[in-house]
Amino acid sequence: MTESSFIEHKSFARVGLLGNPSDVYFGRTISFSLGNFWAVVRLEPSKDLIIQPHPTNDLVQFDSLDHLVGRLENEGYYGGVRLLMAICKVFYRYCKENKIELNGGNFTLSYDTNIPRQTGLSGSSAIVCAALNCFLDFYNVRHNIEVEIRPNLILSAERELGIVAGLQDRVAQVYGGLVYMDFDKESMDKLGHGKYTPMEIGLLPPLYLIYAENPSDSGKVHSTVRQRWLNGDEFIISSMTEVADIALEGRTALLEKEYTKFAELMNRNFDIRRRMFGDDALGSMNLEMVEVARRVGAASKFTGSGGAVIAYCPDGPSQVKLLEDACQKAGFIIQPATVVPSFLKDVDLNSICPPVPSN
Ligand SMILES: Nc1ncnc2c1ncn2[C@@H]1O[C@H](COP(=O)(O)OP(=O)(O)O)[C@@H](O)[C@H]1O
Ligand SMILES: O=C(O)[C@H]1O[C@H](OP(=O)(O)O)[C@H](O)[C@@H](O)[C@@H]1O
Ligand SMILES: [Mg+2]
């Protein structure tokens, strides 16, 4: 590689379509890679190892104290630099432990993203996933790191930072396309990862993404439910099993193109989340996004832990128009969700262990 050449990778946002958040609890999910938004990471060989702060997402220079405080209040303290650093560490450690040699010298990493922040569209893991892909090519180790393991590395980088998250986002981002995922405890314990089965993206009906430009409610609500689950709370455990079953039933519904059933499952998925997490934790704006869609008869649920909603209009274009008008009136942004086909190449696929058939 010459000094001037660079490697660039794009990772897309993702939609947790059915079964989330049971991925965090040995459940099942169906998720897809969302073409509407993406993060890009660029790696350029350089003399020193440099992690470049993003000009607007990692601001350290402000017009005034007012500007600084406003910025922290709206966007929080963190940007993408810590994510890039964490994946450097996790990748290095993994390669060292697995005796994968890293020859290539130093580099400069930079990133950009248009994924709306903290909207449950997995903006954080998109940055991490794109960086990991740059490393796989820069060090020419794509064939050494199994594709099923890559989501674990992305998750570990975020766990390093104390970000509470599950695997489904990272699987969708590593695989692309539409993926059915089974995180049953036995395989997770035995294989160290779930069973991931790509599905035909043409099975999906037209879907719509709804989100708010400036979400005021925090969707970071996993901790209490997680603690209850760890404490053996029967209601949470049985509810998570119900959510996991929705992905299983949803897979059949999609394969058989039973879209009325699919709509029912989307609604049921959110209703169970609401019972488990409670309205206060989910936040009024997030609930309103779901309700706006339901009021026109659309099926709706969160794409992740809150901030954005995915909706399906079983009655077709006239209902879509009603939904668009209702969203506009409520001040929400709505756009058709585009699905990115799988982008795994032979070198990635050859590292795949065949999935164990699921029931
Ligand atoms: N647009 C962004 N630009 C820079 N960093 C981001 C961005 N979005 C997320 N991050 C980083 O990821 C961390 C966690 O984001 P998270 O709450 O998981 O949002 P999401 O649900 O979109 O992934 C943030 O604290 C920040 O460090
Ligand atoms: O609660 C969920 O559905 C998801 O929440 C997290 O994703 P996020 O984009 O940060 O909202 C988590 O990482 C996922 O595994 C959950 O399914
Ligand atoms: Mg995230």
PDB file of N, CA and C in Angstrom, residues 119-189:
ATOM      1  N   THR A 119     -31.129   7.712  18.510  1.00  0.00           N
ATOM      2  CA  THR A 119     -32.512   7.520  18.102  1.00  0.00           C
ATOM      3  C   THR A 119     -32.827   6.033  17.973  1.00  0.00           C
ATOM      4  N   GLY A 120     -31.992   5.173  18.546  1.00  0.00           N
ATOM      5  CA  GLY A 120     -32.257   3.745  18.431  1.00  0.00           C
ATOM      6  C   GLY A 120     -32.053   3.252  17.003  1.00  0.00           C
ATOM      7  N   LEU A 121     -31.167   3.938  16.262  1.00  0.00           N
ATOM      8  CA  LEU A 121     -30.862   3.491  14.894  1.00  0.00           C
ATOM      9  C   LEU A 121     -29.433   2.956  14.811  1.00  0.00           C
ATOM     10  N   SER A 122     -28.809   2.841  15.970  1.00  0.00           N
ATOM     11  CA  SER A 122     -27.480   2.254  16.072  1.00  0.00           C
ATOM     12  C   SER A 122     -26.372   3.061  15.415  1.00  0.00           C
ATOM     13  N   GLY A 123     -26.402   4.330  15.711  1.00  0.00           N
ATOM     14  CA  GLY A 123     -25.375   5.230  15.201  1.00  0.00           C
ATOM     15  C   GLY A 123     -24.006   4.900  15.759  1.00  0.00           C
ATOM     16  N   SER A 124     -23.958   4.463  17.014  1.00  0.00           N
ATOM     17  CA  SER A 124     -22.659   4.186  17.628  1.00  0.00           C
ATOM     18  C   SER A 124     -22.012   2.972  16.981  1.00  0.00           C
ATOM     19  N   SER A 125     -22.769   1.884  16.849  1.00  0.00           N
ATOM     20  CA  SER A 125     -22.118   0.682  16.303  1.00  0.00           C
ATOM     21  C   SER A 125     -21.821   0.810  14.814  1.00  0.00           C
ATOM     22  N   ALA A 126     -22.513   1.734  14.120  1.00  0.00           N
ATOM     23  CA  ALA A 126     -22.186   1.926  12.700  1.00  0.00           C
ATOM     24  C   ALA A 126     -20.757   2.458  12.579  1.00  0.00           C
ATOM     25  N   ILE A 127     -20.398   3.380  13.462  1.00  0.00           N
ATOM     26  CA  ILE A 127     -19.033   3.937  13.431  1.00  0.00           C
ATOM     27  C   ILE A 127     -18.019   2.831  13.749  1.00  0.00           C
ATOM     28  N   VAL A 128     -18.354   2.026  14.770  1.00  0.00           N
ATOM     29  CA  VAL A 128     -17.428   0.971  15.184  1.00  0.00           C
ATOM     30  C   VAL A 128     -17.292  -0.097  14.089  1.00  0.00           C
ATOM     31  N   CYS A 129     -18.419  -0.452  13.472  1.00  0.00           N
ATOM     32  CA  CYS A 129     -18.419  -1.500  12.444  1.00  0.00           C
ATOM     33  C   CYS A 129     -17.609  -1.049  11.225  1.00  0.00           C
ATOM     34  N   ALA A 130     -17.779   0.213  10.831  1.00  0.00           N
ATOM     35  CA  ALA A 130     -17.032   0.718   9.672  1.00  0.00           C
ATOM     36  C   ALA A 130     -15.535   0.719   9.974  1.00  0.00           C
ATOM     37  N   ALA A 131     -15.178   1.061  11.210  1.00  0.00           N
ATOM     38  CA  ALA A 131     -13.755   1.073  11.581  1.00  0.00           C
ATOM     39  C   ALA A 131     -13.190  -0.355  11.548  1.00  0.00           C
ATOM     40  N   LEU A 132     -13.982  -1.306  12.077  1.00  0.00           N
ATOM     41  CA  LEU A 132     -13.517  -2.702  12.071  1.00  0.00           C
ATOM     42  C   LEU A 132     -13.269  -3.167  10.627  1.00  0.00           C
ATOM     43  N   ASN A 133     -14.180  -2.821   9.735  1.00  0.00           N
ATOM     44  CA  ASN A 133     -13.997  -3.216   8.330  1.00  0.00           C
ATOM     45  C   ASN A 133     -12.723  -2.615   7.741  1.00  0.00           C
ATOM     46  N   CYS A 134     -12.392  -1.389   8.134  1.00  0.00           N
ATOM     47  CA  CYS A 134     -11.137  -0.772   7.660  1.00  0.00           C
ATOM     48  C   CYS A 134      -9.938  -1.596   8.149  1.00  0.00           C
ATOM     49  N   PHE A 135      -9.981  -2.013   9.426  1.00  0.00           N
ATOM     50  CA  PHE A 135      -8.867  -2.806   9.974  1.00  0.00           C
ATOM     51  C   PHE A 135      -8.740  -4.143   9.248  1.00  0.00           C
ATOM     52  N   LEU A 136      -9.888  -4.781   8.976  1.00  0.00           N
ATOM     53  CA  LEU A 136      -9.853  -6.102   8.333  1.00  0.00           C
ATOM     54  C   LEU A 136      -9.130  -6.004   6.990  1.00  0.00           C
ATOM     55  N   ASP A 137      -9.338  -4.902   6.277  1.00  0.00           N
ATOM     56  CA  ASP A 137      -8.683  -4.741   4.972  1.00  0.00           C
ATOM     57  C   ASP A 137      -7.253  -4.236   5.108  1.00  0.00           C
ATOM     58  N   PHE A 138      -7.057  -3.280   5.988  1.00  0.00           N
ATOM     59  CA  PHE A 138      -5.721  -2.702   6.144  1.00  0.00           C
ATOM     60  C   PHE A 138      -4.711  -3.781   6.547  1.00  0.00           C
ATOM     61  N   TYR A 139      -5.117  -4.633   7.455  1.00  0.00           N
ATOM     62  CA  TYR A 139      -4.208  -5.690   7.922  1.00  0.00           C
ATOM     63  C   TYR A 139      -4.400  -7.002   7.161  1.00  0.00           C
ATOM     64  N   ASN A 140      -5.310  -6.976   6.198  1.00  0.00           N
ATOM     65  CA  ASN A 140      -5.578  -8.153   5.375  1.00  0.00           C
ATOM     66  C   ASN A 140      -5.875  -9.402   6.219  1.00  0.00           C
ATOM     67  N   VAL A 141      -6.835  -9.266   7.137  1.00  0.00           N
ATOM     68  CA  VAL A 141      -7.157 -10.368   8.048  1.00  0.00           C
ATOM     69  C   VAL A 141      -8.641 -10.751   7.986  1.00  0.00           C
ATOM     70  N   ARG A 142      -9.331 -10.317   6.933  1.00  0.00           N
ATOM     71  CA  ARG A 142     -10.758 -10.615   6.792  1.00  0.00           C
ATOM     72  C   ARG A 142     -11.022 -12.126   6.916  1.00  0.00           C
ATOM     73  N   HIS A 143     -10.151 -12.925   6.281  1.00  0.00           N
ATOM     74  CA  HIS A 143     -10.343 -14.380   6.294  1.00  0.00           C
ATOM     75  C   HIS A 143     -10.018 -14.984   7.669  1.00  0.00           C
ATOM     76  N   ASN A 144      -9.323 -14.230   8.521  1.00  0.00           N
ATOM     77  CA  ASN A 144      -8.923 -14.767   9.831  1.00  0.00           C
ATOM     78  C   ASN A 144      -9.975 -14.544  10.911  1.00  0.00           C
ATOM     79  N   ILE A 145     -10.888 -13.632  10.665  1.00  0.00           N
ATOM     80  CA  ILE A 145     -11.853 -13.284  11.718  1.00  0.00           C
ATOM     81  C   ILE A 145     -13.245 -13.613  11.210  1.00  0.00           C
ATOM     82  N   GLU A 146     -13.805 -14.689  11.745  1.00  0.00           N
ATOM     83  CA  GLU A 146     -15.102 -15.181  11.275  1.00  0.00           C
ATOM     84  C   GLU A 146     -16.160 -14.098  11.345  1.00  0.00           C
ATOM     85  N   VAL A 147     -17.020 -14.138  10.358  1.00  0.00           N
ATOM     86  CA  VAL A 147     -18.031 -13.097  10.264  1.00  0.00           C
ATOM     87  C   VAL A 147     -18.957 -13.105  11.492  1.00  0.00           C
ATOM     88  N   GLU A 148     -19.204 -14.268  12.082  1.00  0.00           N
ATOM     89  CA  GLU A 148     -20.078 -14.342  13.273  1.00  0.00           C
ATOM     90  C   GLU A 148     -19.444 -13.705  14.496  1.00  0.00           C
ATOM     91  N   ILE A 149     -18.106 -13.638  14.483  1.00  0.00           N
ATOM     92  CA  ILE A 149     -17.389 -13.093  15.638  1.00  0.00           C
ATOM     93  C   ILE A 149     -17.342 -11.565  15.585  1.00  0.00           C
ATOM     94  N   ARG A 150     -17.450 -11.014  14.379  1.00  0.00           N
ATOM     95  CA  ARG A 150     -17.283  -9.559  14.229  1.00  0.00           C
ATOM     96  C   ARG A 150     -18.290  -8.747  15.049  1.00  0.00           C
ATOM     97  N   PRO A 151     -19.590  -9.156  15.073  1.00  0.00           N
ATOM     98  CA  PRO A 151     -20.519  -8.392  15.922  1.00  0.00           C
ATOM     99  C   PRO A 151     -20.097  -8.388  17.395  1.00  0.00           C
ATOM    100  N   ASN A 152     -19.500  -9.512  17.848  1.00  0.00           N
ATOM    101  CA  ASN A 152     -19.041  -9.565  19.252  1.00  0.00           C
ATOM    102  C   ASN A 152     -17.946  -8.526  19.494  1.00  0.00           C
ATOM    103  N   LEU A 153     -17.049  -8.372  18.517  1.00  0.00           N
ATOM    104  CA  LEU A 153     -15.952  -7.404  18.687  1.00  0.00           C
ATOM    105  C   LEU A 153     -16.517  -5.983  18.763  1.00  0.00           C
ATOM    106  N   ILE A 154     -17.503  -5.719  17.911  1.00  0.00           N
ATOM    107  CA  ILE A 154     -18.116  -4.376  17.906  1.00  0.00           C
ATOM    108  C   ILE A 154     -18.805  -4.120  19.249  1.00  0.00           C
ATOM    109  N   LEU A 155     -19.509  -5.148  19.729  1.00  0.00           N
ATOM    110  CA  LEU A 155     -20.193  -5.015  21.022  1.00  0.00           C
ATOM    111  C   LEU A 155     -19.178  -4.825  22.158  1.00  0.00           C
ATOM    112  N   SER A 156     -18.085  -5.584  22.109  1.00  0.00           N
ATOM    113  CA  SER A 156     -17.068  -5.449  23.171  1.00  0.00           C
ATOM    114  C   SER A 156     -16.504  -4.040  23.212  1.00  0.00           C
ATOM    115  N   ALA A 157     -16.305  -3.443  22.040  1.00  0.00           N
ATOM    116  CA  ALA A 157     -15.754  -2.077  22.011  1.00  0.00           C
ATOM    117  C   ALA A 157     -16.703  -1.137  22.749  1.00  0.00           C
ATOM    118  N   GLU A 158     -18.011  -1.311  22.509  1.00  0.00           N
ATOM    119  CA  GLU A 158     -18.959  -0.410  23.167  1.00  0.00           C
ATOM    120  C   GLU A 158     -19.095  -0.726  24.655  1.00  0.00           C
ATOM    121  N   ARG A 159     -18.985  -2.021  24.984  1.00  0.00           N
ATOM    122  CA  ARG A 159     -19.053  -2.387  26.426  1.00  0.00           C
ATOM    123  C   ARG A 159     -17.881  -1.786  27.188  1.00  0.00           C
ATOM    124  N   GLU A 160     -16.709  -1.713  26.515  1.00  0.00           N
ATOM    125  CA  GLU A 160     -15.537  -1.059  27.101  1.00  0.00           C
ATOM    126  C   GLU A 160     -15.899   0.318  27.628  1.00  0.00           C
ATOM    127  N   LEU A 161     -16.846   0.954  26.916  1.00  0.00           N
ATOM    128  CA  LEU A 161     -17.211   2.335  27.228  1.00  0.00           C
ATOM    129  C   LEU A 161     -18.436   2.408  28.127  1.00  0.00           C
ATOM    130  N   GLY A 162     -18.932   1.238  28.519  1.00  0.00           N
ATOM    131  CA  GLY A 162     -20.103   1.222  29.400  1.00  0.00           C
ATOM    132  C   GLY A 162     -21.402   1.455  28.657  1.00  0.00           C
ATOM    133  N   ILE A 163     -21.402   1.326  27.332  1.00  0.00           N
ATOM    134  CA  ILE A 163     -22.647   1.492  26.573  1.00  0.00           C
ATOM    135  C   ILE A 163     -23.420   0.171  26.655  1.00  0.00           C
ATOM    136  N   VAL A 164     -24.662   0.243  27.138  1.00  0.00           N
ATOM    137  CA  VAL A 164     -25.476  -0.975  27.270  1.00  0.00           C
ATOM    138  C   VAL A 164     -26.072  -1.285  25.900  1.00  0.00           C
ATOM    139  N   ALA A 165     -25.804  -2.468  25.403  1.00  0.00           N
ATOM    140  CA  ALA A 165     -26.265  -2.783  24.048  1.00  0.00           C
ATOM    141  C   ALA A 165     -26.330  -4.286  23.854  1.00  0.00           C
ATOM    142  N   GLY A 166     -26.970  -4.689  22.757  1.00  0.00           N
ATOM    143  CA  GLY A 166     -27.061  -6.110  22.433  1.00  0.00           C
ATOM    144  C   GLY A 166     -26.425  -6.396  21.083  1.00  0.00           C
ATOM    145  N   LEU A 167     -26.569  -7.632  20.625  1.00  0.00           N
ATOM    146  CA  LEU A 167     -25.861  -8.035  19.407  1.00  0.00           C
ATOM    147  C   LEU A 167     -26.603  -7.730  18.109  1.00  0.00           C
ATOM    148  N   GLN A 168     -27.958  -7.632  18.171  1.00  0.00           N
ATOM    149  CA  GLN A 168     -28.693  -7.570  16.895  1.00  0.00           C
ATOM    150  C   GLN A 168     -28.254  -6.430  15.987  1.00  0.00           C
ATOM    151  N   ASP A 169     -27.927  -5.282  16.573  1.00  0.00           N
ATOM    152  CA  ASP A 169     -27.528  -4.126  15.761  1.00  0.00           C
ATOM    153  C   ASP A 169     -26.277  -4.459  14.968  1.00  0.00           C
ATOM    154  N   ARG A 170     -25.343  -5.035  15.704  1.00  0.00           N
ATOM    155  CA  ARG A 170     -24.024  -5.305  15.112  1.00  0.00           C
ATOM    156  C   ARG A 170     -24.103  -6.411  14.062  1.00  0.00           C
ATOM    157  N   VAL A 171     -24.999  -7.374  14.279  1.00  0.00           N
ATOM    158  CA  VAL A 171     -25.165  -8.453  13.292  1.00  0.00           C
ATOM    159  C   VAL A 171     -25.723  -7.848  11.997  1.00  0.00           C
ATOM    160  N   ALA A 172     -26.771  -7.023  12.138  1.00  0.00           N
ATOM    161  CA  ALA A 172     -27.366  -6.409  10.938  1.00  0.00           C
ATOM    162  C   ALA A 172     -26.315  -5.581  10.206  1.00  0.00           C
ATOM    163  N   GLN A 173     -25.457  -4.914  10.968  1.00  0.00           N
ATOM    164  CA  GLN A 173     -24.475  -4.033  10.329  1.00  0.00           C
ATOM    165  C   GLN A 173     -23.325  -4.800   9.691  1.00  0.00           C
ATOM    166  N   VAL A 174     -22.971  -5.926  10.267  1.00  0.00           N
ATOM    167  CA  VAL A 174     -21.898  -6.740   9.679  1.00  0.00           C
ATOM    168  C   VAL A 174     -22.417  -7.483   8.436  1.00  0.00           C
ATOM    169  N   TYR A 175     -23.628  -8.024   8.529  1.00  0.00           N
ATOM    170  CA  TYR A 175     -24.148  -8.855   7.429  1.00  0.00           C
ATOM    171  C   TYR A 175     -24.781  -8.018   6.315  1.00  0.00           C
ATOM    172  N   GLY A 176     -25.463  -6.934   6.676  1.00  0.00           N
ATOM    173  CA  GLY A 176     -26.276  -6.208   5.698  1.00  0.00           C
ATOM    174  C   GLY A 176     -27.527  -7.009   5.393  1.00  0.00           C
ATOM    175  N   GLY A 177     -28.447  -6.425   4.632  1.00  0.00           N
ATOM    176  CA  GLY A 177     -29.675  -7.124   4.266  1.00  0.00           C
ATOM    177  C   GLY A 177     -30.595  -7.345   5.451  1.00  0.00           C
ATOM    178  N   LEU A 178     -31.385  -8.425   5.345  1.00  0.00           N
ATOM    179  CA  LEU A 178     -32.369  -8.790   6.368  1.00  0.00           C
ATOM    180  C   LEU A 178     -31.866 -10.078   7.018  1.00  0.00           C
ATOM    181  N   VAL A 179     -31.806 -10.085   8.333  1.00  0.00           N
ATOM    182  CA  VAL A 179     -31.229 -11.264   9.004  1.00  0.00           C
ATOM    183  C   VAL A 179     -32.127 -11.737  10.141  1.00  0.00           C
ATOM    184  N   TYR A 180     -32.353 -13.050  10.159  1.00  0.00           N
ATOM    185  CA  TYR A 180     -33.032 -13.681  11.296  1.00  0.00           C
ATOM    186  C   TYR A 180     -31.948 -14.151  12.257  1.00  0.00           C
ATOM    187  N   MET A 181     -32.107 -13.823  13.532  1.00  0.00           N
ATOM    188  CA  MET A 181     -31.046 -14.139  14.505  1.00  0.00           C
ATOM    189  C   MET A 181     -31.629 -14.891  15.686  1.00  0.00           C
ATOM    190  N   ASP A 182     -30.927 -15.930  16.065  1.00  0.00           N
ATOM    191  CA  ASP A 182     -31.345 -16.718  17.219  1.00  0.00           C
ATOM    192  C   ASP A 182     -30.199 -16.725  18.226  1.00  0.00           C
ATOM    193  N   PHE A 183     -30.465 -16.167  19.390  1.00  0.00           N
ATOM    194  CA  PHE A 183     -29.413 -16.029  20.406  1.00  0.00           C
ATOM    195  C   PHE A 183     -29.625 -17.027  21.542  1.00  0.00           C
ATOM    196  N   ASP A 184     -30.102 -18.231  21.232  1.00  0.00           N
ATOM    197  CA  ASP A 184     -30.438 -19.156  22.321  1.00  0.00           C
ATOM    198  C   ASP A 184     -29.199 -19.469  23.167  1.00  0.00           C
ATOM    199  N   LYS A 185     -29.465 -19.633  24.450  1.00  0.00           N
ATOM    200  CA  LYS A 185     -28.378 -19.682  25.427  1.00  0.00           C
ATOM    201  C   LYS A 185     -27.367 -20.772  25.097  1.00  0.00           C
ATOM    202  N   GLU A 186     -27.906 -21.905  24.645  1.00  0.00           N
ATOM    203  CA  GLU A 186     -27.016 -23.030  24.368  1.00  0.00           C
ATOM    204  C   GLU A 186     -25.964 -22.679  23.311  1.00  0.00           C
ATOM    205  N   SER A 187     -26.420 -22.097  22.180  1.00  0.00           N
ATOM    206  CA  SER A 187     -25.432 -21.731  21.146  1.00  0.00           C
ATOM    207  C   SER A 187     -24.551 -20.594  21.606  1.00  0.00           C
ATOM    208  N   MET A 188     -25.144 -19.658  22.339  1.00  0.00           N
ATOM    209  CA  MET A 188     -24.327 -18.531  22.803  1.00  0.00           C
ATOM    210  C   MET A 188     -23.199 -19.059  23.696  1.00  0.00           C
ATOM    211  N   ASP A 189     -23.545 -20.021  24.576  1.00  0.00           N
ATOM    212  CA  ASP A 189     -22.523 -20.577  25.468  1.00  0.00           C
ATOM    213  C   ASP A 189     -21.527 -21.426  24.686  1.00  0.00           C
TER     214      ASP A 189
END
